[in-house]
PDB file of C-alpha atoms in Angstrom:
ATOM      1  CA  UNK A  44       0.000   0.000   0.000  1.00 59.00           C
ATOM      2  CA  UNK A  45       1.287   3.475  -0.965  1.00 59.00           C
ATOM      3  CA  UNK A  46       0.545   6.570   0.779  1.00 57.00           C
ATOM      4  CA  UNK A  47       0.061   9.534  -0.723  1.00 56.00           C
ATOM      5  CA  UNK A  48       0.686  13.014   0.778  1.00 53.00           C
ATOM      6  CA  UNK A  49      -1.370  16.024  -1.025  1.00 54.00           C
ATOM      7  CA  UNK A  50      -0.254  19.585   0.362  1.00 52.00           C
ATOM      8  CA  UNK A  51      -2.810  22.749   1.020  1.00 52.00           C
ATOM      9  CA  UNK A  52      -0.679  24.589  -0.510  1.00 53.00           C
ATOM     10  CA  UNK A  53       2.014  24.676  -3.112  1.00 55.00           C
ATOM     11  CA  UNK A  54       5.483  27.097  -1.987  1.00 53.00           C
ATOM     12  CA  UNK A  55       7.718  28.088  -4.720  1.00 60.00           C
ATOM     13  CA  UNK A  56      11.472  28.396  -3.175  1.00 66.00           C
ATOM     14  CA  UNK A  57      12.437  31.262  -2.003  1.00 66.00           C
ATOM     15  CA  UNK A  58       8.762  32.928  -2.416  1.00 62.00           C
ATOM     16  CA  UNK A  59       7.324  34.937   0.771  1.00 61.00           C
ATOM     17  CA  UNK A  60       5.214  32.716   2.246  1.00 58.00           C
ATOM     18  CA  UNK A  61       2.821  35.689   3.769  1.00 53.00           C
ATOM     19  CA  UNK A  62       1.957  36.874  -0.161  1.00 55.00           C
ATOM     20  CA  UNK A  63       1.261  33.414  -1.199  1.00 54.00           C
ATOM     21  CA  UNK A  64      -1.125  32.930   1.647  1.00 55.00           C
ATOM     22  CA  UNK A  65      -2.387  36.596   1.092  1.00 65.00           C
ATOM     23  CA  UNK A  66      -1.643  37.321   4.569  1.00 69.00           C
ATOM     24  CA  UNK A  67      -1.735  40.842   5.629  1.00 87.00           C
ATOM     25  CA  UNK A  68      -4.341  41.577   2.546  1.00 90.00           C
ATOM     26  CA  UNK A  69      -6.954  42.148   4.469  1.00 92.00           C
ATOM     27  CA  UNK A  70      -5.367  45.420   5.961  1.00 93.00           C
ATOM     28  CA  UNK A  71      -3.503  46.560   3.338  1.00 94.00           C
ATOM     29  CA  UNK A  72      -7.297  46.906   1.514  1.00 94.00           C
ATOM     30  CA  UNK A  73      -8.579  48.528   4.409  1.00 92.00           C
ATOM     31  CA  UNK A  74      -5.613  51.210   4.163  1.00 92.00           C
ATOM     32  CA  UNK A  75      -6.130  51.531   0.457  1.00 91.00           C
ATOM     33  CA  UNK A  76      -9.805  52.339   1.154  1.00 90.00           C
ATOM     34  CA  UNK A  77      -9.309  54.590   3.733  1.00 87.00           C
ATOM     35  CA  UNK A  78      -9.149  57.920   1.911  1.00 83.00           C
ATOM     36  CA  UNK A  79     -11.789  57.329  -1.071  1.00 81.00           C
ATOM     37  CA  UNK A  80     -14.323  55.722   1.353  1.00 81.00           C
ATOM     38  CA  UNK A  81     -14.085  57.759   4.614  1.00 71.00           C
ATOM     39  CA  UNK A  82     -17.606  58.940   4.106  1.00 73.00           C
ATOM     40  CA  UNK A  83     -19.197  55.507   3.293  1.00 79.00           C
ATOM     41  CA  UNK A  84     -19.136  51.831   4.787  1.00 91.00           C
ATOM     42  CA  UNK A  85     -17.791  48.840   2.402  1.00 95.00           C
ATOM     43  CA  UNK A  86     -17.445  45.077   3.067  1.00 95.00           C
ATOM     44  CA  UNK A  87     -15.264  43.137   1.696  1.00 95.00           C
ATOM     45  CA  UNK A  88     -16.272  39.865   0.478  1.00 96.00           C
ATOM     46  CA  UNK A  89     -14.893  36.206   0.760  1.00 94.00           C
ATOM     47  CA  UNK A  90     -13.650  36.501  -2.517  1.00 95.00           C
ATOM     48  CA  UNK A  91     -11.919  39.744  -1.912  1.00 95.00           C
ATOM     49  CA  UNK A  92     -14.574  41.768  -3.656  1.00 97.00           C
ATOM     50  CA  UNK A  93     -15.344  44.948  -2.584  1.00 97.00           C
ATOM     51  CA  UNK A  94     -19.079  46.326  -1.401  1.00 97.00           C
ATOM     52  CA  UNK A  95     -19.584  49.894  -1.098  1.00 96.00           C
ATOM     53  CA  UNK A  96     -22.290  50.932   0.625  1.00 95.00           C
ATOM     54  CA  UNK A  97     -22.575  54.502  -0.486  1.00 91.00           C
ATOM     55  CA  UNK A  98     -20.706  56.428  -3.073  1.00 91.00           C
ATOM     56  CA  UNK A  99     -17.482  56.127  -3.857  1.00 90.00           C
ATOM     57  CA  UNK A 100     -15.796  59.736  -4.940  1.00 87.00           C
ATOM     58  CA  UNK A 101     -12.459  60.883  -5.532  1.00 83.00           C
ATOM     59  CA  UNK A 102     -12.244  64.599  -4.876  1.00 76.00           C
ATOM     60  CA  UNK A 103      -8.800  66.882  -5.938  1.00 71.00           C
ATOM     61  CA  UNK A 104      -8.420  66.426  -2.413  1.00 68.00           C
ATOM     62  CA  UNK A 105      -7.384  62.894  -2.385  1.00 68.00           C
ATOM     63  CA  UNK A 106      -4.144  60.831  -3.999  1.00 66.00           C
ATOM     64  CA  UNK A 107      -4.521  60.795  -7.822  1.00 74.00           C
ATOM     65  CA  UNK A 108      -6.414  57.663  -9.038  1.00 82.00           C
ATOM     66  CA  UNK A 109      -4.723  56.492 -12.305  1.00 89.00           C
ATOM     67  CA  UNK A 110      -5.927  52.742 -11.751  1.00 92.00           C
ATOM     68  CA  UNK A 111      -6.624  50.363  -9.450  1.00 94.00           C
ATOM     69  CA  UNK A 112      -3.979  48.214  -7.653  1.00 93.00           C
ATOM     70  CA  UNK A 113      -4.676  44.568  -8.585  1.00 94.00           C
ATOM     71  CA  UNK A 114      -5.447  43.557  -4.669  1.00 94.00           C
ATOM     72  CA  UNK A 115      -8.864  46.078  -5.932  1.00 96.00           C
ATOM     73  CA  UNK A 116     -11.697  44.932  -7.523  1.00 97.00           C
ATOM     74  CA  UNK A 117     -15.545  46.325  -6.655  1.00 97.00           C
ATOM     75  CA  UNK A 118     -18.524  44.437  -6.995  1.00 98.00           C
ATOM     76  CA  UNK A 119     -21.591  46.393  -5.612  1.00 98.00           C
ATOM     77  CA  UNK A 120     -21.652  50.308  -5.483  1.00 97.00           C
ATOM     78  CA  UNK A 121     -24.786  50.704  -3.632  1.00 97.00           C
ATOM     79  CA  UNK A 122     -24.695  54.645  -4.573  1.00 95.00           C
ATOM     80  CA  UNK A 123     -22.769  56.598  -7.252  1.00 96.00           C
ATOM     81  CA  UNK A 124     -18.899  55.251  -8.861  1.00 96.00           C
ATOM     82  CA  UNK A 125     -17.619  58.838  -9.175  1.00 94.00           C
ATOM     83  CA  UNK A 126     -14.358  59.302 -10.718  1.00 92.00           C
ATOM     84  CA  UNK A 127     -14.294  62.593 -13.096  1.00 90.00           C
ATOM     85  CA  UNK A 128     -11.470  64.946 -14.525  1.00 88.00           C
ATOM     86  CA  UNK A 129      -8.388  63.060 -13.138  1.00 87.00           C
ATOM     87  CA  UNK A 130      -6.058  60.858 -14.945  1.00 90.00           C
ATOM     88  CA  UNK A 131      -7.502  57.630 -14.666  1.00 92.00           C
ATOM     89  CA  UNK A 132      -6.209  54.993 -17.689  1.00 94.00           C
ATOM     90  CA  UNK A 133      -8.019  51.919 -16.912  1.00 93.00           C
ATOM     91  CA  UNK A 134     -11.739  50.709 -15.551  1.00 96.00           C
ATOM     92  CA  UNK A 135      -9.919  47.331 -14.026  1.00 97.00           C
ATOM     93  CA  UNK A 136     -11.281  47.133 -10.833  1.00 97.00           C
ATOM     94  CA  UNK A 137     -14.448  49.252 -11.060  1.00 97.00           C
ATOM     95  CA  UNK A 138     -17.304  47.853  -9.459  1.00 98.00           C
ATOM     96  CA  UNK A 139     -19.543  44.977 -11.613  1.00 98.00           C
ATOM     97  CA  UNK A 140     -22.805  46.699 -10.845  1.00 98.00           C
ATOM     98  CA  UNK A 141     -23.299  50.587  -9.929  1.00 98.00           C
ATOM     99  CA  UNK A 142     -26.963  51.334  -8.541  1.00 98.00           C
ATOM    100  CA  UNK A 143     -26.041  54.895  -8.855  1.00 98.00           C
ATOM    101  CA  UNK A 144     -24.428  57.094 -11.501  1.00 98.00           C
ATOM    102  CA  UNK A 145     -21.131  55.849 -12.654  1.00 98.00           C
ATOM    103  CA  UNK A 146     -18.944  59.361 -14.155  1.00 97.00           C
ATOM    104  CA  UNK A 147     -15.867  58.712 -15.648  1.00 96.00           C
ATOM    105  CA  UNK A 148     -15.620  61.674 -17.910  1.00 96.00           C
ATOM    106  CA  UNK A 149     -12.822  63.502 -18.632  1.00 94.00           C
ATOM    107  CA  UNK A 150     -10.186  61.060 -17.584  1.00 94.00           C
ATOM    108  CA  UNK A 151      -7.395  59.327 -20.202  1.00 95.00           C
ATOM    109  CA  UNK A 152      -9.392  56.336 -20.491  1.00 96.00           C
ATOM    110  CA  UNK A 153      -8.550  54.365 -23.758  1.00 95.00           C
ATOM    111  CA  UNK A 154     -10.648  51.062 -23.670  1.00 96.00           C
ATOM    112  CA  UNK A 155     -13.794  50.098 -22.024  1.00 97.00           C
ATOM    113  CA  UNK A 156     -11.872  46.592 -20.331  1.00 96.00           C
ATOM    114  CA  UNK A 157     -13.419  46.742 -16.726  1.00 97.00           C
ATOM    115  CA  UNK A 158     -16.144  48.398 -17.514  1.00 98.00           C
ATOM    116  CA  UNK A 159     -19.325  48.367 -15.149  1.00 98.00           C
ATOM    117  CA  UNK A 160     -22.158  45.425 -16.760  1.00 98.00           C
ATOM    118  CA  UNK A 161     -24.878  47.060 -14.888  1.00 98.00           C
ATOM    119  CA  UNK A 162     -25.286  50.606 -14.613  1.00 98.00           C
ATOM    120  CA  UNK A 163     -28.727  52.084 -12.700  1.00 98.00           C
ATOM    121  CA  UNK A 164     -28.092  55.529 -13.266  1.00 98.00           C
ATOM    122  CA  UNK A 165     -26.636  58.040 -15.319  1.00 98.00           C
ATOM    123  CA  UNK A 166     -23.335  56.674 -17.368  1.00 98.00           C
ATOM    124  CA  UNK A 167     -20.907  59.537 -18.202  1.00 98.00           C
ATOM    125  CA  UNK A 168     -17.733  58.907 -20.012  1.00 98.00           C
ATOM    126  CA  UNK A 169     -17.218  61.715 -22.578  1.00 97.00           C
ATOM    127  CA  UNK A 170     -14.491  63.662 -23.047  1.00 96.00           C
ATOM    128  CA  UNK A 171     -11.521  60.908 -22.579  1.00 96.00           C
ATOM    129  CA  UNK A 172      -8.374  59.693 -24.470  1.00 95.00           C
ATOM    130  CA  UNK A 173     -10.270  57.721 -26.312  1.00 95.00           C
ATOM    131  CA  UNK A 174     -14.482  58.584 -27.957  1.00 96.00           C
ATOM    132  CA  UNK A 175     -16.251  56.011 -27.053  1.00 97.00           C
ATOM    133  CA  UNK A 176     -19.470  55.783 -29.115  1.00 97.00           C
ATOM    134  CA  UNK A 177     -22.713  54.457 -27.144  1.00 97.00           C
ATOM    135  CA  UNK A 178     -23.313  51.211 -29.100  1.00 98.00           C
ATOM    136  CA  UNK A 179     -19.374  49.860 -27.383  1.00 97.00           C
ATOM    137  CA  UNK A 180     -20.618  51.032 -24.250  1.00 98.00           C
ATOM    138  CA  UNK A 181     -24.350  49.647 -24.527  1.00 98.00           C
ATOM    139  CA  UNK A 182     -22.784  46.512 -26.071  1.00 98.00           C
ATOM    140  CA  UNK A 183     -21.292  45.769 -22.915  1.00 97.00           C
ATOM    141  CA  UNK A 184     -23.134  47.593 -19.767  1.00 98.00           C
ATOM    142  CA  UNK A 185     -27.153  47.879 -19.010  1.00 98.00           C
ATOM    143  CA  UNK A 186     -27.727  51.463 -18.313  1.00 98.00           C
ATOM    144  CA  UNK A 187     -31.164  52.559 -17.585  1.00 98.00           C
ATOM    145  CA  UNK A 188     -29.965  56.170 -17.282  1.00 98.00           C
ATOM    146  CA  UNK A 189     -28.603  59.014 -19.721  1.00 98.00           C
ATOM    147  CA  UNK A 190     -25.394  57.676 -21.226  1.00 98.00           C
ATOM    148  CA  UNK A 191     -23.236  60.478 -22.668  1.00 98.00           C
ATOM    149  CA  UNK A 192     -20.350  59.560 -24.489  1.00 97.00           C
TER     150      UNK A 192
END
């Protein structure tokens, strides 16, 4: 009889074991979060998905928003996805559904990969790198709002 020995986990030598178990994740999302969602509650899901509760703005106030860092990816905005007239280059990470508006206007955006399937609201996404015309944005997101491209 042969025994066989599976492992939980597979460790690649000389890999940090603490990022292959994700360790420490947790918190460095909550500090990530901290200034964009200091007016609204979030949860973050089992599958590292990200619930907002409210709205989700970033003001001139805040640190620049050019993208997302991969540990980032939104599922639910329960209110409006606001993110207008910075410098943001890529919808990766932005939530799945948005209840709310979703404005990303006048940004550098140049391709509609991460883009929201479900929008409730208003969809605003004019005046970016790239002219997106509304047939490539219906093709791929519900809106039961305005869209303006």
């Amino acid at each position: 009889m042969k025994l066989v020995r599976e492992n939980i986990f597979e460790f690649q030598r000389g890999a940090d074991p603490s990022e292959i178990l994700e360790l420490g994740r947790l918190q460095k999302t909550i500090d990530w979060l901290k200034p964009y969602l200091f007016k609204s509650s979030y949860s973050i899901n089992q599958d590292w998905t990200i619930d907002i509760k409210k709205d989700f703005i970033v003001t001139d106030s805040m640190p620049n928003l050019e993208e997302f860092p991969e540990f980032i990816q939104f599922n639910i905005c329960y209110g409006n996805f606001i993110h207008r007239s910075h410098q943001f280059i890529s919808m990766v990470g932005c939530p799945r559904i948005v209840y709310g508006d979703f404005l990303v206007d006048r940004n550098k955006l140049q391709v509609l990969t991460g883009c929201p399937k479900q929008v409730n609201g208003d969809f605003y996404i004019q005046d970016n790198d790239t002219k997106f015309t509304e047939n490539e944005v219906r093709k791929i997101c519900q809106i039961k709002g305005k869209l303006k491209v």
